[in-house]
Structure formats: C-alpha cells, structure tokens
Amino acid sequence: MIGGDGRLGSGGDVEIGRRIPLIATFMILVFGVFFARLFQLQVIQTDDLRLRSERNSVRTLRLEAPRGDILDRDGRVLATTRPAFGVQVIPHDVHEPDVVYPVIARLLDRTESEVRDVVGQPRGRKRFQPVRLAGDLSYDELARVESHLYALSGVVTDLRPRRDYVGQHLAAHLMGYIGEIQGSQLATRDFADYRQGEVIGQSGVERTQQAALRGRAGGRNQIVDVAGRVVGIIDEIEPVPGGSVQLTLDLDLQQAAEAAFLPDVLGEPDKIGAVVAMDVHSGDVLAMVSKPSFDPNAFAGGIDAESWKHLTTDRWKPLQNRAISGQYPPGSTYKAFVVAAGLEEGLIEPKRKVFCPGSFRMHGRTYRCWKRAGHGWVDMRDALAKSCDVYFYNLGVELGVDRLAFFARGFNLGRKTGMRLPQEMPGLVPTSAWKERRFKERWVPGETVSTSIGQGFNLTTPLQVAVSYAAIANGGKLVRPRLILRVADSDGRLVDGPSPEATGTVPVAPEYLALVRDALTAVVEEPGGTGGRARVAGVKVAGKTGTSQVVGLKHTEGLEEDEIAFELRDHAWFVGFAPADAPEIVVSAIVEHGGSGGTAAGPVVQKVLARYFEKRAVQQVPAEVAWFEVPHAGH
Amino acid sequence: MLGIDRRSVQNFDWTLLFLIGLLTLAGMVNLASATAGGEVMSSEFRRQLFSLGLGASVAIAFATIDYRHFERLALPAFAVAAGALVLTLVIAEVTRGSQSWLFGGRVQPSELAKVALVLALARYFQRYPPGQTTRLRDLLWPAAIIAVPVGLIVAQRDMGVALLTLLIGSTYLFLVKIPWRAWLGVGALAIAALAALWSFGLADYQKERILGVVDPGRDRLGSGYQVSQSRIAIGSGGLFGAGYQEGTQTQLRFLPTQHTDFAFSVLAEEWGFLGSCLTLGLYLSLLIWGLVVARNSKDDFGSLLAIGVVGCLFWPAALNVAMVLGLAPVIGVPLPLFSYGGSALVVTFALLGLLMNVSMRRYVF
C-alpha cells in the first residue's frame, strides 16, 4: 500500500523544495502591501476617517423612480404618479408625548390610542427610525399638520410618489394594480435586478408593461450621525422616471361602455358583465369593461388586509376580468358560425325554406324553439334574423358535432386570442373525441342539437366573440387584439410600437361571409329581427343576440323574467358591428343574469356604437358624413 | 496505515494546531461582534458554532487517514465534485444572481471542488514532476484539470469563485520550470481571455465594480458605497481600535455584508492597526508554516498536497483583504476562518486536517 514511488528521507523532489521559498516570498510581498495599506488607513488617515465615522457617516437613501403614465389612444391620462404627503414620527425626538400624540391624533382624525399603538415603544436604534402615521394627506390635512409642526417635536412630513388612477374604477381590469414584489417573484430571472419591498405591477397593463413603466431608481448619499439622523447631503443621483404606455383604448368609448352598466333603477347596484369594443381591421381594443369592478387606487399605498379579503372573497369576483376570463356558452351568437359552416359545406341553399313548428323531434325527444308558436317557413336570412332554433337544430345535426367544432375553431373559438394580458381563458369547443377523453362517454346526438344553438358544452369569452365577429366583418381575417399602441421612454423616445397582427384566416369563403353579414344586418335593422334595440341613428348595424342558459329550462319555464331568482336568470349576449356595409368596429357584450340578449345586452352595445359614430361624425370631413348618412327609407 | 501510528502521534504538529486554534478563535470572536444584536448569541453565530464542531470532526478524519491513500481517491473525488457542479447547474434554484447551492442551500459544490482540484493536481504532478515541465505544452493536462471546475463554476455565473479556483490551481505554476519567454505567450493568452470575459462573461454590475476600483466615484450607490464604508470603518479603528462590539460602523450596520465578505473590516475597526496586523501576521505565519510542512514532507505527494492547501488559504485571504482594503474589486470571496458560512468553514478545516496529516507523517515510513 505504502511505498513504491513514495520516496524516503526528508527532501522530496529537490525541485519542489527549491521553489517553495519563491512561493513564500510572493506571499510575504502581498501581505507586505496589506500591512502598508493598513498603516496608511489606520495610522496616517485615521483622524480624518474617524471623524467621518463618529460624526458623519454616509448612508444611501434610495429614491424611487416615479412610475410612468398610462394614456389612452389620444394621449389622455388614465394612470399617473403624483406626489403624496405623509406624516412620520421619530419616537426618539418626541419630547412631550402627552402633548404631541393627542394633538397629532386630532389633526389626523384618529384617536390618541390608535396613534400610540402604531408608534409602539421602540427601543435601541429603532427609536431613531421614522414611523409612518399617514400616507396620503389631502391638502387640507397637510395644511393643518404643517401649521402645527412648530409645536410638534418629532413629527415630520414627507413627500413620496403615489400611483393615481385618474378614472378610479374606469378600465380597472386593464390598468391592473400594483403591489410589493413577492418572494416567489424575486426568485425568478425576470426580476433578477429587483429588490425586496419594491412595488411592481401585479396585474393588467401595470404587470405586462412593468419593465417600461418602472424607470430607474436613483439614490442620495446623505450624511447621518451615529444616531442615524440626516445632517447633510453629499450628492444625489436623480431617479429616471418610467416611460409612458399609450393604450389603444378610447377614453370616450370606455366611458360610454362603463356607463352602459349603470343600473336601470337609480340606487341599485351596477349590472354585472363585460363589454369589448374593437377595431375590426387592426384589432385595437377601443373599450373593455368588466363589472363589478374595483378601484385600483386602493392598492396604491399598499392595500389593507380587510379590503383585500373583501375583493377576493366577494361572490361576484370583482378582480376577475370577465371580458377575457369569463367563459360563457355563446348562445345564439354561435348561430352565425353554424350558418357560415353550412354555406361553406354546401348544405345551405340560402333561399330554401325550412318549416319551424315550434319544436324539433329526434330519437323520441323534443327540442323546443325559443318561440313556442314556431316561426313557420324560414329561409337562412329569416332564421338568423329571428334566431329560429329549429332551423339550426336541423342544420347542426346535418353538420355533426365534429364539423361544427372545425368551423368554431376556425373562428378562433376554443383557444386564446393572443391578446397579451395574463389570465386570458381559452373557452371550449366540444368534439366527440373531447367528450370521450374528458368523461369516458360517447357523444350523444342530442348534445349536437344543443351545441348547434351555442348551448351545451360550448364556452366562449366576450373577447373571443368580438374577434370571431370581427372576422365576419372584415372579410375573414382573425386579428390579434392589440392593447398597446406605443411605449415611449421618459424623454418621449419611442421604445415599442406593436403593429397590428393577424393570427389566421377563417375557413369560409368571402362571398359566404357577405351572406352572413347581410343576414346579421337583418337581425338589427329589419322588423321581426331580435336585435332592434341595437339600432343607431344614421348607421346600419349588424349583429346577433344570444342567451346563455344558466340552468336547464325546466326550472324557469313558464315564468316571467322578474319572477325568476336573479342567479337563475340567463346571461344576455349581444355582439354587433357597424357600419354593416363597411364595418369598422365590433362590440360584444354580456350581461350576466340579464335575461334575453336583445333587451339586456343590445342597449349596451348600442350605447358604445352610438358614442363611436357620434365622435366619428365630428371628426370626419362634412362631405364624407353626407355620403354615409344617406337615409334608406326602405330598411 | 489506517489507525494512528505511534510515531505520527509523537510527531504531532503543535505549532500548526496552535496557529489554527488562535485564528479560529479570533474569527469566532469577530463574528460574534459582527452579528451582535441584543441576544446572547445571534442565530448566525450559533449556526457557525455548529459548523465549527462539524469542521473539527472532518479535520480529525482528514488528519487520521494516511494521506497516501488520498492519491487513489483523487480521481473519484474529482469526478464526484464535477458531477455535483453539473447537478447544481441543472437543478439548483437561482439565488442572488448565481446558481451555486445544493440541498436547500446547505452545500456549495464549488467549495468541494477546491479539495478535489488540489488532490487531482497533486496526483498529476506527483507522476510528472513539475521540475521536468519545461515546455508550455507539458501544461496541457493540468490546464485541462483546472478548466473543468472553473468552466462549470463560470457556467453558474459565480465569477468570484471561478477566479479563485483558477488561482488556486495555478499555485502549482510556481513549481514548473518553464522559461520566462514562454510566459509572455501565456500572458498574451490571458489578456485575450480577460478581454473575452469582459465582453461576454460579465454582467454590467460586475463591470461597474471593477471600474469602481480605478475610479471610486463611479457606482456610488452600489459597491462603491460598501468600499467607502469599509474604508471609514478600518480607518476609524486607528492604532488600538474601538474595542469589542464598540465599532460604530459595525454596530450600526453601515456595511450590508459585514459578517460575510467584509468581516475583516469589522476586525480592523474594533481591534485597530495592532489587532489587524497581528491577525494578518498570524495568517501569514500559518501560510509560511504550511510551506515548511511542504518542504519537510517525505514525498512529493505530501509536498504537493501541502502547497495546494496553502494555495486554498492564501488566494481567498489575499483577494478578500485586498477587496476590504479597497485594493481590488468587490467580488464575493469570503475570508477563510472569519467570514460567516458553514460550507466554507467545514472545507477549510478539511484542508487544514490534510495539512496536519502531511506534517504528522513527515518521518513515518
């Protein structure tokens, strides 16, 4: 084991032995430099450095960069950062606590014991650290505090940037909210250069545009004494404010869309639901509302536990953006895709009429049309205009569930639209294979019947419906909804400006889409159509009503709407685009538990469209207005 | 062979033990002050005490087994260390910008790599004596041995430790007999490598730190702040120091990493010029004594091991003190026996055990 090449004696390799002093010399030289440096610092410069240590020490204060603004498409401010005044107490400097605490409590409209609880009784170094009493004073409060400061030793005011969502609830889900960075986020590469306690966007545009809005923090090297009190400032690096993000949103349309959810009767809560307005060619999101909403300002100074609990446990889920993550059966809005599928597959002769006796029988079961008395003889245009269920039962069964699914997918249902916002849901397009996989059960033909009128397993989001109707409107192009128009840095230089994108084309020939558009125009513009309440003066509107069932018909059959409990009432859909001949804008809306689509959701879309054309008429040159406002008495 | 030979007990190196003991004591006392905060013992201090116990047992194990057995362990140990580094790259979570911890942050494979590297290089040079290494191409194998751990640590983005490992490996260059003209070539290569590293390998903050040494006015908020606080702390210590737990810079926590990378500035503030010189003197004595052990070893492998251990202590100490004194960029290199950190302490003790091993067996045959 031992021996072999192990040499005996005390020398080892002669060469190694001779080189060891070289190593020793090198080390002694290096340490010699250290001794010299220590002598320089600790003997020669000691007085100077000790002075700085004992009386003056440098401490770095981080200066947060003001977060960038969020603007609408015309540059109007939606979210900004404003200065906010706060009040702090330095416990050590409060010489007369029995005077200071009652006075400051009265000035801030709080009780003395509340103030004392917040301050506590810190010991040691903590006595010198300021305790925050109030974060965002009104000017009145500030004036009151400032005018008493001379008598309040230990009380100081400070100024910090604070996020301000100018419209409060307006577009809250798109704005998102800010909050302190979480430990799990800090551990990821995206936040490698962030530090604990930093405030970042936690949802909506605040989150997706975090990098652009953030800016760069600066710092101030200040001289503090041994107690940590600031006695001077050495230098300061100004923070670089965050860049501005301009959205495709149109504030006027957004306001109209928000107002459309106001209650019919004063004093009642807002209606629940969502609306999306989009440019049919560019995919620009012009308005997006989800109700109930929240005020993101509540998060600006750090949200308190009670408010947070309130928001997260509310049964109507105010934090959820229903426009992108609310999944509802599309109801009769689905019928436009079924017609498109039937035309493309050659199963529809547009002029051929089908008789609707008010119900449809298959395999011994009866499926009712929503109109119990029946529609009589209807052709394709009538069927869509009057939303005749029986026509679609026949057509759906002829197509079969898997062909229906192929076309539904072709219209971008069942997958995300690719709008770059977190929490978007894909919806669901059922197929026979899907049911096999999901439930280990065979597809039943009866399910095809309910699928063909948009009920059953079908699920869509309001944004999806907007995108698929935009494709009908624009001749077959599936656009990617665009929310960000321009991103600029704090000096106004363009950083990012995403161009409109198409994600595909629908598998239906343009001439068939034209037939669908014509039938959808009849829905709104012709007597007997279900969508008359979406009419806008001077503009031809096309659209489709829909009702998505919350529970099976039998619970509510035969009852008048106001006799049905709110939660059991159906969701109301309406999706429309205009002008019908040369579409520009598509609006899709859902009103939860609103009852029938035409009456509840139609007016919501109508208000947004009306605002759009009202605004456009002002902007357009008079000659063009004249051209497009030629009245059509016959329609 | 296994077990303790009577003569190795007789030849026990009391000087070495004395130097180690004194430095460890100084390190622990300093850590107690650096982490002091109200309680009798800070949680960091308690954890370090536990690591010290673990380290002592490891040191005894490394001192007891005849070092000549380690020669056979060199290659397997090298393979294991390399494997652990690869594993870290694959699975470890990213913490503080680099991924260098395994088992929930308890083991740092780059520390183990140091021991493996010393064993592997000692084994290589024992077979191919450095005195016969006269041409650069003779260094291809050692260079490859060094490149494996260094490359893997670079991949973990732990530039400080990578540099340290490179320097430890290159300690053996003092022994080779390559003419000075050849070193010019190496120098040119090194400059090219550094230029490449600067352009592709370093993050912006790392570049800032390096530029900060040349121009301390740069990066006033980041590492420049640490260096200037460190300078104030050291300077205010003066000749005799502020006294144990009396340093205002230390106790008021002006240095964010005073118990890890800046432990020496705490010592300098509280014990002054005399205390810091005494400590550095002790350090230098330990290193020189290590070289004496290398010279007295009865075989090449023992000498080479001892030189490797000295390298493992010298380079981090030199880089750390240079950084604390504002002579080198701020790179995260701890000061052995002084900085807080269990993994490093245990490995340092293992290496010291190895040194004792070589020393105890200088006459055994």
Coordinates of N, CA, C and O in Angstrom, one line a residue, chain B residues 47-111:
Chain B
R47 N -25.2 29.0 14.4 CA -25.0 28.1 13.2 C -23.6 27.9 12.9 O -23.1 26.8 12.6
Q48 N -22.8 29.0 13.0 CA -21.3 28.9 12.7 C -20.7 28.0 13.8 O -19.8 27.2 13.4
L49 N -21.1 28.1 15.0 CA -20.6 27.2 16.1 C -20.8 25.8 15.7 O -20.0 24.9 15.9
F50 N -22.0 25.5 15.2 CA -22.4 24.1 14.8 C -21.4 23.7 13.7 O -20.9 22.6 13.7
S51 N -21.2 24.5 12.7 CA -20.4 24.2 11.6 C -19.0 23.9 12.0 O -18.2 23.1 11.5
L52 N -18.5 24.7 13.1 CA -17.2 24.6 13.6 C -17.0 23.2 14.2 O -16.0 22.5 14.0
G53 N -18.0 22.7 15.0 CA -18.0 21.3 15.5 C -17.9 20.3 14.4 O -17.0 19.4 14.4
L54 N -18.7 20.5 13.4 CA -18.7 19.6 12.2 C -17.3 19.6 11.6 O -16.7 18.6 11.3
G55 N -16.8 20.8 11.4 CA -15.5 21.0 10.7 C -14.4 20.3 11.5 O -13.5 19.7 10.9
A56 N -14.4 20.4 12.9 CA -13.4 19.8 13.7 C -13.4 18.3 13.5 O -12.3 17.7 13.3
S57 N -14.6 17.7 13.4 CA -14.6 16.2 13.2 C -14.1 15.9 11.9 O -13.3 14.9 11.7
V58 N -14.5 16.7 10.9 CA -14.0 16.4 9.5 C -12.4 16.5 9.5 O -11.7 15.7 8.9
A59 N -11.9 17.6 10.2 CA -10.5 17.8 10.2 C -9.8 16.6 10.8 O -8.7 16.1 10.3
I60 N -10.3 16.0 11.9 CA -9.7 14.9 12.6 C -9.7 13.7 11.6 O -8.7 13.0 11.4
A61 N -10.8 13.5 10.9 CA -10.9 12.4 9.9 C -9.8 12.6 8.8 O -9.1 11.7 8.5
F62 N -9.7 13.8 8.3 CA -8.7 14.1 7.2 C -7.3 14.0 7.7 O -6.4 13.8 6.9
A63 N -7.1 14.2 9.1 CA -5.7 14.1 9.6 C -5.3 12.7 9.9 O -4.1 12.3 9.8
T64 N -6.3 11.8 10.2 CA -6.0 10.5 10.7 C -5.6 9.5 9.6 O -4.7 8.8 9.7
I65 N -6.5 9.5 8.5 CA -6.2 8.5 7.4 C -4.9 8.9 6.7 O -4.8 10.1 6.2
D66 N -4.0 8.0 6.5 CA -2.7 8.3 5.9 C -2.9 9.0 4.6 O -3.7 8.5 3.7
Y67 N -2.3 10.2 4.3 CA -2.6 10.9 3.1 C -2.3 10.2 1.9 O -2.8 10.5 0.8
R68 N -1.4 9.2 1.9 CA -1.1 8.5 0.7 C -2.3 7.7 0.1 O -2.3 7.4 -1.1
H69 N -3.2 7.4 1.0 CA -4.5 6.8 0.5 C -5.3 7.8 -0.4 O -6.0 7.4 -1.2
F70 N -5.0 9.1 -0.1 CA -5.8 10.1 -0.8 C -5.5 10.1 -2.3 O -6.2 10.6 -3.1
E71 N -4.3 9.6 -2.6 CA -3.9 9.6 -4.0 C -4.8 8.8 -4.9 O -5.2 9.2 -6.0
R72 N -5.2 7.6 -4.3 CA -6.1 6.8 -5.1 C -7.5 7.4 -5.1 O -8.3 7.1 -6.0
L73 N -7.8 8.2 -4.1 CA -9.2 8.9 -4.1 C -9.3 10.1 -5.0 O -10.3 10.6 -5.3
A74 N -8.1 10.5 -5.5 CA -8.1 11.8 -6.2 C -9.0 11.8 -7.4 O -9.9 12.7 -7.5
L75 N -8.9 10.8 -8.3 CA -9.8 10.8 -9.5 C -11.3 10.7 -9.1 O -12.1 11.4 -9.6
P76 N -11.6 9.7 -8.3 CA -13.1 9.6 -8.0 C -13.6 10.9 -7.3 O -14.7 11.3 -7.7
A77 N -12.8 11.5 -6.4 CA -13.2 12.7 -5.8 C -13.4 13.8 -6.8 O -14.4 14.6 -6.8
F78 N -12.5 13.8 -7.8 CA -12.6 14.9 -8.9 C -13.9 14.7 -9.7 O -14.7 15.6 -10.0
A79 N -14.2 13.3 -10.0 CA -15.4 13.0 -10.7 C -16.7 13.4 -10.0 O -17.6 14.0 -10.5
V80 N -16.7 13.1 -8.7 CA -17.8 13.4 -7.8 C -18.0 15.0 -7.8 O -19.2 15.5 -7.9
A81 N -16.9 15.7 -7.6 CA -17.1 17.2 -7.5 C -17.6 17.7 -8.8 O -18.5 18.6 -8.8
A82 N -17.0 17.2 -9.9 CA -17.5 17.7 -11.2 C -19.0 17.4 -11.4 O -19.8 18.2 -11.8
G83 N -19.4 16.2 -11.0 CA -20.8 15.8 -11.1 C -21.7 16.7 -10.3 O -22.7 17.1 -10.7
A84 N -21.2 17.0 -9.0 CA -22.0 17.9 -8.2 C -22.2 19.2 -8.8 O -23.3 19.8 -8.7
L85 N -21.1 19.7 -9.4 CA -21.2 21.0 -10.1 C -22.2 21.0 -11.2 O -23.0 21.9 -11.4
V86 N -22.2 19.9 -12.0 CA -23.1 19.8 -13.1 C -24.6 19.7 -12.6 O -25.5 20.4 -13.1
L87 N -24.7 18.9 -11.5 CA -26.0 18.8 -10.9 C -26.6 20.1 -10.4 O -27.7 20.4 -10.6
T88 N -25.7 20.9 -9.8 CA -26.1 22.2 -9.4 C -26.6 23.1 -10.5 O -27.7 23.7 -10.4
L89 N -25.9 23.0 -11.6 CA -26.3 23.7 -12.8 C -27.7 23.3 -13.2 O -28.5 24.2 -13.6
V90 N -28.0 22.0 -13.1 CA -29.2 21.5 -13.7 C -30.4 21.8 -12.7 O -31.4 22.3 -13.1
I91 N -30.2 21.6 -11.4 CA -31.4 21.6 -10.5 C -31.5 22.8 -9.6 O -32.5 23.1 -9.2
A92 N -30.3 23.4 -9.2 CA -30.4 24.3 -8.1 C -31.2 25.5 -8.5 O -31.2 26.0 -9.7
E93 N -31.9 26.1 -7.6 CA -32.6 27.3 -7.8 C -31.7 28.5 -8.0 O -30.6 28.5 -7.4
V94 N -32.1 29.4 -8.7 CA -31.3 30.6 -8.8 C -31.4 31.5 -7.6 O -32.5 31.9 -7.3
T95 N -30.3 31.7 -6.9 CA -30.3 32.6 -5.8 C -29.3 33.7 -6.0 O -28.2 33.4 -6.4
R96 N -29.6 34.9 -5.7 CA -28.8 36.0 -5.8 C -28.0 36.0 -7.1 O -26.7 36.2 -7.0
G97 N -28.6 35.8 -8.2 CA -27.9 36.0 -9.5 C -27.0 34.9 -9.9 O -26.6 34.8 -11.0
S98 N -26.7 33.9 -9.0 CA -25.9 32.8 -9.5 C -26.5 31.5 -8.9 O -27.1 31.6 -7.9
Q99 N -26.2 30.4 -9.5 CA -26.8 29.2 -9.0 C -25.7 28.3 -8.5 O -25.0 27.6 -9.2
S100 N -25.5 28.3 -7.2 CA -24.3 27.6 -6.7 C -24.6 26.9 -5.4 O -23.7 26.4 -4.8
W101 N -25.9 26.6 -5.1 CA -26.1 25.9 -3.9 C -26.9 24.6 -4.1 O -27.8 24.6 -5.0
L102 N -26.6 23.6 -3.4 CA -27.4 22.3 -3.4 C -28.0 22.0 -2.1 O -27.6 22.6 -1.1
F103 N -29.0 21.1 -2.1 CA -29.6 20.7 -0.9 C -30.2 21.8 -0.1 O -29.8 22.0 1.1
G104 N -31.0 22.6 -0.7 CA -31.7 23.7 0.0 C -30.7 24.7 0.6 O -30.9 25.2 1.6
G105 N -29.5 24.9 -0.1 CA -28.6 25.9 0.3 C -27.7 25.5 1.4 O -27.0 26.3 2.0
R106 N -27.6 24.2 1.6 CA -26.7 23.7 2.7 C -25.3 23.3 2.2 O -24.3 23.4 2.9
V107 N -25.2 22.9 1.0 CA -23.9 22.5 0.4 C -23.6 23.3 -0.8 O -24.4 23.5 -1.7
Q108 N -22.3 23.8 -0.9 CA -21.9 24.6 -2.0 C -20.8 23.8 -2.8 O -19.7 23.7 -2.3
P109 N -21.2 23.1 -3.9 CA -20.3 22.2 -4.5 C -19.0 22.8 -4.9 O -18.0 22.2 -5.0
S110 N -19.0 24.2 -5.2 CA -17.8 24.8 -5.6 C -16.7 24.8 -4.5 O -15.5 24.8 -4.8
E111 N -17.2 24.7 -3.3 CA -16.2 24.5 -2.2 C -15.6 23.1 -2.2 O -14.3 23.0 -2.1

